[in-house]
PDB file of C-alpha atoms and ligand atoms in Angstrom:
ATOM      1  CA  MET J   1       0.030   0.470   0.255  1.00  0.00           C
ATOM      2  CA  SER J   2       1.227   3.151  -0.904  1.00  0.00           C
ATOM      3  CA  SER J   3      -0.151   6.816  -0.210  1.00  0.00           C
ATOM      4  CA  GLN J   4       0.220  10.095  -2.194  1.00  0.00           C
ATOM      5  CA  GLU J   5       0.924  13.557  -0.478  1.00  0.00           C
ATOM      6  CA  LYS J   6       1.720  17.163  -1.655  1.00  0.00           C
ATOM      7  CA  LEU J   7       4.343  19.255   0.520  1.00  0.00           C
ATOM      8  CA  THR J   8       6.119  22.393   0.276  1.00  0.00           C
ATOM      9  CA  GLY J   9       9.241  22.764   1.719  1.00  0.00           C
ATOM     10  CA  ILE J  10      13.552  22.618   1.033  1.00  0.00           C
ATOM     11  CA  VAL J  11      15.799  20.278   0.392  1.00  0.00           C
ATOM     12  CA  LEU J  12      18.476  20.482   3.181  1.00  0.00           C
ATOM     13  CA  SER J  13      20.039  18.027   1.192  1.00  0.00           C
ATOM     14  CA  GLU J  14      20.778  15.192  -1.365  1.00  0.00           C
ATOM     15  CA  PHE J  15      22.875  12.176  -0.870  1.00  0.00           C
ATOM     16  CA  PRO J  16      23.879  10.087  -4.155  1.00  0.00           C
ATOM     17  CA  LEU J  17      22.546   6.686  -4.245  1.00  0.00           C
ATOM     18  CA  GLY J  18      23.846   4.486  -7.319  1.00  0.00           C
ATOM     19  CA  GLU J  19      24.648   5.117 -10.713  1.00  0.00           C
ATOM     20  CA  ASN J  20      21.331   7.964 -10.694  1.00  0.00           C
ATOM     21  CA  ASP J  21      19.273   8.019  -7.449  1.00  0.00           C
ATOM     22  CA  LYS J  22      19.585  10.199  -4.757  1.00  0.00           C
ATOM     23  CA  ARG J  23      17.795  10.185  -1.174  1.00  0.00           C
ATOM     24  CA  LEU J  24      16.905  13.874   0.264  1.00  0.00           C
ATOM     25  CA  THR J  25      15.914  15.501   3.173  1.00  0.00           C
ATOM     26  CA  ILE J  26      12.975  17.856   3.109  1.00  0.00           C
ATOM     27  CA  LEU J  27      12.083  20.455   5.658  1.00  0.00           C
ATOM     28  CA  SER J  28       8.245  20.611   4.552  1.00  0.00           C
ATOM     29  CA  LYS J  29       5.343  22.564   6.185  1.00  0.00           C
ATOM     30  CA  GLU J  30       3.199  19.864   5.790  1.00  0.00           C
ATOM     31  CA  THR J  31       4.687  16.857   8.025  1.00  0.00           C
ATOM     32  CA  GLY J  32       8.255  18.754   9.244  1.00  0.00           C
ATOM     33  CA  LYS J  33      11.727  16.836   7.908  1.00  0.00           C
ATOM     34  CA  ILE J  34      11.485  14.283   5.663  1.00  0.00           C
ATOM     35  CA  SER J  35      13.798  11.999   3.829  1.00  0.00           C
ATOM     36  CA  VAL J  36      12.709  11.012   0.673  1.00  0.00           C
ATOM     37  CA  ILE J  37      14.237   9.060  -2.530  1.00  0.00           C
ATOM     38  CA  SER J  38      14.382  10.639  -5.313  1.00  0.00           C
ATOM     39  CA  ARG J  39      14.865   7.790  -8.308  1.00  0.00           C
ATOM     40  CA  GLY J  40      16.445   8.584 -11.501  1.00  0.00           C
ATOM     41  CA  CYS J  41      17.106  12.491 -10.817  1.00  0.00           C
ATOM     42  CA  ARG J  42      20.321  12.450 -11.329  1.00  0.00           C
ATOM     43  CA  LYS J  43      20.056  12.140 -15.407  1.00  0.00           C
ATOM     44  CA  ALA J  44      19.963  15.861 -17.024  1.00  0.00           C
ATOM     45  CA  LYS J  45      17.226  14.835 -18.473  1.00  0.00           C
ATOM     46  CA  SER J  46      15.063  13.506 -15.659  1.00  0.00           C
ATOM     47  CA  HIS J  47      11.826  15.211 -15.089  1.00  0.00           C
ATOM     48  CA  LEU J  48      13.428  14.916 -10.792  1.00  0.00           C
ATOM     49  CA  HIS J  49      16.661  16.679 -11.923  1.00  0.00           C
ATOM     50  CA  ALA J  50      15.988  20.809 -11.212  1.00  0.00           C
ATOM     51  CA  ILE J  51      13.612  19.645  -8.177  1.00  0.00           C
ATOM     52  CA  SER J  52      16.279  17.511  -6.424  1.00  0.00           C
ATOM     53  CA  GLN J  53      18.780  20.197  -5.567  1.00  0.00           C
ATOM     54  CA  ALA J  54      19.683  20.851  -1.852  1.00  0.00           C
ATOM     55  CA  VAL J  55      18.726  24.394  -1.542  1.00  0.00           C
ATOM     56  CA  THR J  56      15.424  24.628  -3.574  1.00  0.00           C
ATOM     57  CA  TYR J  57      12.279  25.729  -2.744  1.00  0.00           C
ATOM     58  CA  GLY J  58       9.150  24.238  -4.521  1.00  0.00           C
ATOM     59  CA  ASP J  59       6.023  21.741  -3.957  1.00  0.00           C
ATOM     60  CA  PHE J  60       6.665  17.455  -3.904  1.00  0.00           C
ATOM     61  CA  LEU J  61       4.418  14.834  -4.600  1.00  0.00           C
ATOM     62  CA  ILE J  62       5.566  11.950  -2.630  1.00  0.00           C
ATOM     63  CA  SER J  63       4.759   8.837  -2.428  1.00  0.00           C
ATOM     64  CA  ARG J  64       5.401   6.823   1.002  1.00  0.00           C
ATOM     65  CA  SER J  65       5.731   3.139   1.333  1.00  0.00           C
ATOM     66  CA  ARG J  66       6.290   1.313   4.767  1.00  0.00           C
ATOM     67  CA  ASN J  67       9.439   1.614   4.084  1.00  0.00           C
ATOM     68  CA  TYR J  68      10.672   4.548   2.083  1.00  0.00           C
ATOM     69  CA  ASN J  69       9.511   7.536   0.417  1.00  0.00           C
ATOM     70  CA  TYR J  70       9.688   8.680  -2.958  1.00  0.00           C
ATOM     71  CA  LEU J  71       9.085  11.801  -4.956  1.00  0.00           C
ATOM     72  CA  THR J  72       7.198  10.921  -7.449  1.00  0.00           C
ATOM     73  CA  SER J  73       6.956  14.502  -9.277  1.00  0.00           C
ATOM     74  CA  GLY J  74       7.513  18.646  -7.554  1.00  0.00           C
ATOM     75  CA  GLU J  75       7.382  21.532  -8.825  1.00  0.00           C
ATOM     76  CA  CYS J  76      10.602  24.485  -8.169  1.00  0.00           C
ATOM     77  CA  ARG J  77       9.383  27.849  -7.265  1.00  0.00           C
ATOM     78  CA  ASP J  78      12.610  29.193  -6.547  1.00  0.00           C
ATOM     79  CA  SER J  79      16.001  27.520  -6.840  1.00  0.00           C
ATOM     80  CA  PHE J  80      17.859  30.367  -5.028  1.00  0.00           C
ATOM     81  CA  GLY J  81      19.895  30.251  -7.874  1.00  0.00           C
ATOM     82  CA  ASP J  82      21.447  33.769  -6.746  1.00  0.00           C
ATOM     83  CA  LEU J  83      22.733  31.565  -3.553  1.00  0.00           C
ATOM     84  CA  LYS J  84      24.944  29.000  -5.778  1.00  0.00           C
ATOM     85  CA  ALA J  85      26.677  31.885  -7.489  1.00  0.00           C
ATOM     86  CA  ASP J  86      29.538  32.082  -5.447  1.00  0.00           C
ATOM     87  CA  LEU J  87      31.723  30.056  -2.867  1.00  0.00           C
ATOM     88  CA  ASP J  88      30.254  32.253  -0.408  1.00  0.00           C
ATOM     89  CA  ARG J  89      26.873  31.692  -0.720  1.00  0.00           C
ATOM     90  CA  ILE J  90      26.986  27.846  -1.449  1.00  0.00           C
ATOM     91  CA  LEU J  91      29.136  27.717   2.125  1.00  0.00           C
ATOM     92  CA  TYR J  92      26.522  29.620   3.845  1.00  0.00           C
ATOM     93  CA  SER J  93      23.045  28.879   2.641  1.00  0.00           C
ATOM     94  CA  THR J  94      24.879  24.392   3.055  1.00  0.00           C
ATOM     95  CA  TYR J  95      25.429  25.389   6.904  1.00  0.00           C
ATOM     96  CA  PHE J  96      21.755  27.224   7.394  1.00  0.00           C
ATOM     97  CA  CYS J  97      20.491  23.628   5.616  1.00  0.00           C
ATOM     98  CA  GLU J  98      22.650  21.868   8.103  1.00  0.00           C
ATOM     99  CA  VAL J  99      22.196  23.524  11.077  1.00  0.00           C
ATOM    100  CA  ALA J 100      18.106  23.444   9.981  1.00  0.00           C
ATOM    101  CA  GLU J 101      17.972  19.703   9.616  1.00  0.00           C
ATOM    102  CA  TYR J 102      19.907  19.296  13.196  1.00  0.00           C
ATOM    103  CA  PHE J 103      17.654  21.052  14.909  1.00  0.00           C
ATOM    104  CA  THR J 104      13.933  19.663  13.656  1.00  0.00           C
ATOM    105  CA  VAL J 105      12.460  15.662  13.028  1.00  0.00           C
ATOM    106  CA  GLU J 106      10.538  13.947  11.330  1.00  0.00           C
ATOM    107  CA  ASP J 107       6.804  14.529  11.834  1.00  0.00           C
ATOM    108  CA  GLN J 108       6.769  17.081  13.737  1.00  0.00           C
ATOM    109  CA  ASP J 109       5.242  20.832  13.457  1.00  0.00           C
ATOM    110  CA  GLU J 110       8.546  22.709  11.978  1.00  0.00           C
ATOM    111  CA  LYS J 111       6.915  25.722  10.350  1.00  0.00           C
ATOM    112  CA  GLU J 112       8.397  28.267  12.044  1.00  0.00           C
ATOM    113  CA  ILE J 113      12.215  26.752  11.221  1.00  0.00           C
ATOM    114  CA  LEU J 114      10.846  26.184   7.357  1.00  0.00           C
ATOM    115  CA  ASN J 115      10.235  30.537   7.891  1.00  0.00           C
ATOM    116  CA  LEU J 116      13.240  31.415   9.042  1.00  0.00           C
ATOM    117  CA  LEU J 117      15.030  29.526   6.598  1.00  0.00           C
ATOM    118  CA  PHE J 118      13.461  30.770   3.847  1.00  0.00           C
ATOM    119  CA  LEU J 119      13.657  33.982   4.796  1.00  0.00           C
ATOM    120  CA  THR J 120      17.652  33.763   5.190  1.00  0.00           C
ATOM    121  CA  PHE J 121      18.076  32.827   1.668  1.00  0.00           C
ATOM    122  CA  SER J 122      15.556  35.735   0.743  1.00  0.00           C
ATOM    123  CA  ALA J 123      17.439  38.431   2.601  1.00  0.00           C
ATOM    124  CA  MET J 124      20.834  36.654   0.996  1.00  0.00           C
ATOM    125  CA  LYS J 125      19.645  36.834  -1.835  1.00  0.00           C
ATOM    126  CA  LYS J 126      18.949  40.658  -1.475  1.00  0.00           C
ATOM    127  CA  ASP J 127      21.823  41.081  -0.124  1.00  0.00           C
ATOM    128  CA  LEU J 128      21.463  44.681   1.995  1.00  0.00           C
ATOM    129  CA  ILE J 129      23.017  42.926   5.027  1.00  0.00           C
ATOM    130  CA  PRO J 130      26.543  40.918   5.837  1.00  0.00           C
ATOM    131  CA  LEU J 131      26.756  37.498   5.498  1.00  0.00           C
ATOM    132  CA  SER J 132      28.512  37.045   8.663  1.00  0.00           C
ATOM    133  CA  LEU J 133      25.874  39.366  10.249  1.00  0.00           C
ATOM    134  CA  ILE J 134      23.203  37.283   8.632  1.00  0.00           C
ATOM    135  CA  ARG J 135      24.612  33.536   9.655  1.00  0.00           C
ATOM    136  CA  ARG J 136      24.434  35.241  13.792  1.00  0.00           C
ATOM    137  CA  ILE J 137      20.815  35.989  13.465  1.00  0.00           C
ATOM    138  CA  TYR J 138      19.914  32.986  12.046  1.00  0.00           C
ATOM    139  CA  GLU J 139      21.848  31.075  14.940  1.00  0.00           C
ATOM    140  CA  PHE J 140      20.503  32.766  17.382  1.00  0.00           C
ATOM    141  CA  ARG J 141      16.890  32.571  16.041  1.00  0.00           C
ATOM    142  CA  ILE J 142      17.016  28.985  14.997  1.00  0.00           C
ATOM    143  CA  LEU J 143      18.017  28.474  18.985  1.00  0.00           C
ATOM    144  CA  MET J 144      15.690  30.068  19.593  1.00  0.00           C
ATOM    145  CA  ALA J 145      13.029  27.774  17.589  1.00  0.00           C
ATOM    146  CA  ALA J 146      14.465  24.468  19.412  1.00  0.00           C
ATOM    147  CA  GLY J 147      14.073  26.214  23.017  1.00  0.00           C
ATOM    148  CA  LEU J 148      17.864  27.070  23.816  1.00  0.00           C
ATOM    149  CA  GLY J 149      16.924  31.207  22.996  1.00  0.00           C
ATOM    150  CA  MET J 150      19.438  33.614  25.056  1.00  0.00           C
ATOM    151  CA  GLN J 151      17.727  34.896  28.229  1.00  0.00           C
ATOM    152  CA  CYS J 152      19.079  38.704  27.391  1.00  0.00           C
ATOM    153  CA  HIS J 153      16.167  40.529  29.389  1.00  0.00           C
ATOM    154  CA  ALA J 154      16.336  40.128  32.410  1.00  0.00           C
ATOM    155  CA  CYS J 155      19.660  38.230  34.718  1.00  0.00           C
ATOM    156  CA  VAL J 156      19.574  34.524  34.080  1.00  0.00           C
ATOM    157  CA  ARG J 157      20.647  34.414  37.915  1.00  0.00           C
ATOM    158  CA  CYS J 158      17.827  36.933  40.055  1.00  0.00           C
ATOM    159  CA  GLY J 159      16.220  38.060  37.583  1.00  0.00           C
ATOM    160  CA  THR J 160      16.646  42.223  37.297  1.00  0.00           C
ATOM    161  CA  GLU J 161      16.320  43.530  34.417  1.00  0.00           C
ATOM    162  CA  GLU J 162      18.762  46.782  35.288  1.00  0.00           C
ATOM    163  CA  GLY J 163      22.071  46.587  34.952  1.00  0.00           C
ATOM    164  CA  LEU J 164      22.815  43.722  32.376  1.00  0.00           C
ATOM    165  CA  SER J 165      26.177  44.152  31.529  1.00  0.00           C
ATOM    166  CA  VAL J 166      27.633  39.936  31.123  1.00  0.00           C
ATOM    167  CA  LEU J 167      26.574  37.163  27.926  1.00  0.00           C
ATOM    168  CA  SER J 168      27.001  33.721  30.490  1.00  0.00           C
ATOM    169  CA  SER J 169      26.377  31.525  27.387  1.00  0.00           C
ATOM    170  CA  TYR J 170      26.771  28.341  30.242  1.00  0.00           C
ATOM    171  CA  HIS J 171      23.768  29.740  31.752  1.00  0.00           C
ATOM    172  CA  GLY J 172      21.669  30.315  29.113  1.00  0.00           C
ATOM    173  CA  GLY J 173      21.945  34.945  28.809  1.00  0.00           C
ATOM    174  CA  THR J 174      22.837  37.723  30.282  1.00  0.00           C
ATOM    175  CA  LEU J 175      23.887  38.998  34.343  1.00  0.00           C
ATOM    176  CA  CYS J 176      23.867  42.048  36.241  1.00  0.00           C
ATOM    177  CA  ARG J 177      26.350  43.360  37.200  1.00  0.00           C
ATOM    178  CA  SER J 178      26.080  42.574  40.790  1.00  0.00           C
ATOM    179  CA  CYS J 179      25.451  38.722  40.040  1.00  0.00           C
ATOM    180  CA  ALA J 180      28.539  39.016  37.502  1.00  0.00           C
ATOM    181  CA  GLY J 181      30.587  40.022  40.535  1.00  0.00           C
ATOM    182  CA  ALA J 182      29.361  37.255  42.701  1.00  0.00           C
ATOM    183  CA  PRO J 183      31.948  34.804  44.264  1.00  0.00           C
ATOM    184  CA  GLU J 184      29.832  31.931  44.100  1.00  0.00           C
ATOM    185  CA  SER J 185      32.164  29.408  41.898  1.00  0.00           C
ATOM    186  CA  ALA J 186      28.713  28.392  40.256  1.00  0.00           C
ATOM    187  CA  PHE J 187      28.098  31.405  38.761  1.00  0.00           C
ATOM    188  CA  ARG J 188      32.389  31.840  37.631  1.00  0.00           C
ATOM    189  CA  ALA J 189      31.805  28.636  35.547  1.00  0.00           C
ATOM    190  CA  GLY J 190      31.849  29.003  31.355  1.00  0.00           C
ATOM    191  CA  SER J 191      33.107  32.411  30.209  1.00  0.00           C
ATOM    192  CA  PHE J 192      31.734  35.222  30.673  1.00  0.00           C
ATOM    193  CA  MET J 193      31.616  37.769  27.775  1.00  0.00           C
ATOM    194  CA  THR J 194      30.501  41.846  28.382  1.00  0.00           C
ATOM    195  CA  LEU J 195      28.277  43.488  26.692  1.00  0.00           C
ATOM    196  CA  SER J 196      28.134  47.212  25.586  1.00  0.00           C
ATOM    197  CA  ARG J 197      24.874  48.882  25.511  1.00  0.00           C
ATOM    198  CA  GLU J 198      24.483  48.671  22.074  1.00  0.00           C
ATOM    199  CA  THR J 199      24.712  44.976  21.935  1.00  0.00           C
ATOM    200  CA  LEU J 200      22.554  44.004  24.250  1.00  0.00           C
ATOM    201  CA  TYR J 201      20.221  46.025  22.384  1.00  0.00           C
ATOM    202  CA  ALA J 202      20.958  44.301  19.308  1.00  0.00           C
ATOM    203  CA  LEU J 203      20.529  41.217  21.465  1.00  0.00           C
ATOM    204  CA  GLN J 204      17.513  41.773  22.872  1.00  0.00           C
ATOM    205  CA  TYR J 205      16.137  43.357  19.096  1.00  0.00           C
ATOM    206  CA  THR J 206      16.755  39.811  17.077  1.00  0.00           C
ATOM    207  CA  ALA J 207      14.997  38.456  20.351  1.00  0.00           C
ATOM    208  CA  TYR J 208      11.831  40.246  19.804  1.00  0.00           C
ATOM    209  CA  LEU J 209      11.376  40.887  15.932  1.00  0.00           C
ATOM    210  CA  PRO J 210       8.948  39.416  13.902  1.00  0.00           C
ATOM    211  CA  LEU J 211      10.347  36.348  11.721  1.00  0.00           C
ATOM    212  CA  ARG J 212       9.082  38.885   8.682  1.00  0.00           C
ATOM    213  CA  GLU J 213      11.153  42.074  10.081  1.00  0.00           C
ATOM    214  CA  LEU J 214      14.366  40.381  10.949  1.00  0.00           C
ATOM    215  CA  TYR J 215      17.076  40.793   8.299  1.00  0.00           C
ATOM    216  CA  SER J 216      16.039  44.637   8.245  1.00  0.00           C
ATOM    217  CA  PHE J 217      18.782  45.898  10.917  1.00  0.00           C
ATOM    218  CA  GLN J 218      22.042  46.920  10.613  1.00  0.00           C
ATOM    219  CA  LEU J 219      24.809  46.682  13.064  1.00  0.00           C
ATOM    220  CA  GLN J 220      28.372  48.689  12.238  1.00  0.00           C
ATOM    221  CA  GLY J 221      31.851  48.426  13.508  1.00  0.00           C
ATOM    222  CA  GLN J 222      32.047  47.898  17.560  1.00  0.00           C
ATOM    223  CA  THR J 223      28.721  46.434  17.968  1.00  0.00           C
ATOM    224  CA  ARG J 224      28.708  44.462  15.450  1.00  0.00           C
ATOM    225  CA  ARG J 225      31.582  42.872  16.250  1.00  0.00           C
ATOM    226  CA  GLU J 226      31.131  42.681  19.612  1.00  0.00           C
ATOM    227  CA  TYR J 227      27.388  40.733  18.947  1.00  0.00           C
ATOM    228  CA  GLU J 228      28.825  38.646  16.482  1.00  0.00           C
ATOM    229  CA  ALA J 229      30.886  37.276  19.224  1.00  0.00           C
ATOM    230  CA  ALA J 230      28.287  36.795  21.390  1.00  0.00           C
ATOM    231  CA  VAL J 231      26.065  35.063  19.322  1.00  0.00           C
ATOM    232  CA  ALA J 232      28.750  32.991  17.988  1.00  0.00           C
ATOM    233  CA  ASP J 233      29.982  31.982  22.187  1.00  0.00           C
ATOM    234  CA  TYR J 234      26.477  31.330  22.265  1.00  0.00           C
ATOM    235  CA  PHE J 235      25.771  29.131  19.544  1.00  0.00           C
ATOM    236  CA  ARG J 236      29.180  26.890  19.857  1.00  0.00           C
ATOM    237  CA  ILE J 237      27.756  26.476  23.656  1.00  0.00           C
ATOM    238  CA  GLN J 238      23.872  26.155  23.320  1.00  0.00           C
ATOM    239  CA  ALA J 239      24.242  23.687  20.277  1.00  0.00           C
ATOM    240  CA  ASP J 240      26.838  21.898  22.032  1.00  0.00           C
ATOM    241  CA  HIS J 241      27.175  20.705  17.996  1.00  0.00           C
ATOM    242  CA  HIS J 242      30.276  20.086  15.606  1.00  0.00           C
ATOM    243  CA  PHE J 243      28.728  21.051  11.704  1.00  0.00           C
ATOM    244  CA  ARG J 244      30.538  19.464   9.097  1.00  0.00           C
ATOM    245  CA  SER J 245      29.980  22.752   6.804  1.00  0.00           C
ATOM    246  CA  GLU J 246      31.300  24.866   9.452  1.00  0.00           C
ATOM    247  CA  LYS J 247      34.677  23.971   9.276  1.00  0.00           C
ATOM    248  CA  MET J 248      34.594  25.630   5.222  1.00  0.00           C
ATOM    249  CA  LEU J 249      32.735  28.554   6.326  1.00  0.00           C
ATOM    250  CA  ASP J 250      35.914  30.369   9.184  1.00  0.00           C
ATOM    251  CA  SER J 251      38.249  28.722   7.139  1.00  0.00           C
ATOM    252  CA  ILE J 252      36.831  31.801   4.274  1.00  0.00           C
TER     253      ILE J 252
HETATM  254 ZN1   ZN I 301      21.630  39.239  38.791  1.00  0.00          ZN
END
């Protein structure tokens, strides 16, 4: 018995199978993450050739059977061709897909992460803000969607909203001046990072913005450097995972 299902989503990864096939991982609006086999798609003449590429947004007709899911047809809505035009964009988009694959599961509602990924690719296409800043905003928000968001509106220790001056990624957010200086060893574990008011405000703003407006702000100079370093530290500690594509990304 098999059933047909139409899904809308983004191909996160592709893996070659045999001579002509691929296994695709798709992040879909309807069923979250799903693994499908695309038969014959590596042949240039295949009607599945264009749709069976990573970083492609489209509609996918899936035939589900007990053991495997097969892609039977598809229609491309946006191939995000601009993101495949230079090495930087290829590496960034591959990394964003890998991170999305890590933080999503099958048969769950993953619409927020799908929307985030789509809007991130759209921001890369528009090319209004630097890729390194897009990366940190994406990392910040995907952790939020995964329930690991940074607490940056109050002190993680005492709850005050005043005098927040330090980020402790290990403890999940910001500390006020007096808690950061407290001698208790439990709150001295891990690294502390001093935050300027501007960086703190930028972090709070990133947490607050609706997804559609996420890539509408710019940061410059020291604030941008500090913001990117803070999110990088927080993501490294909270994600606690080695991403294959990160090494190449960090080398550019
Ligand atoms: Zn405190």
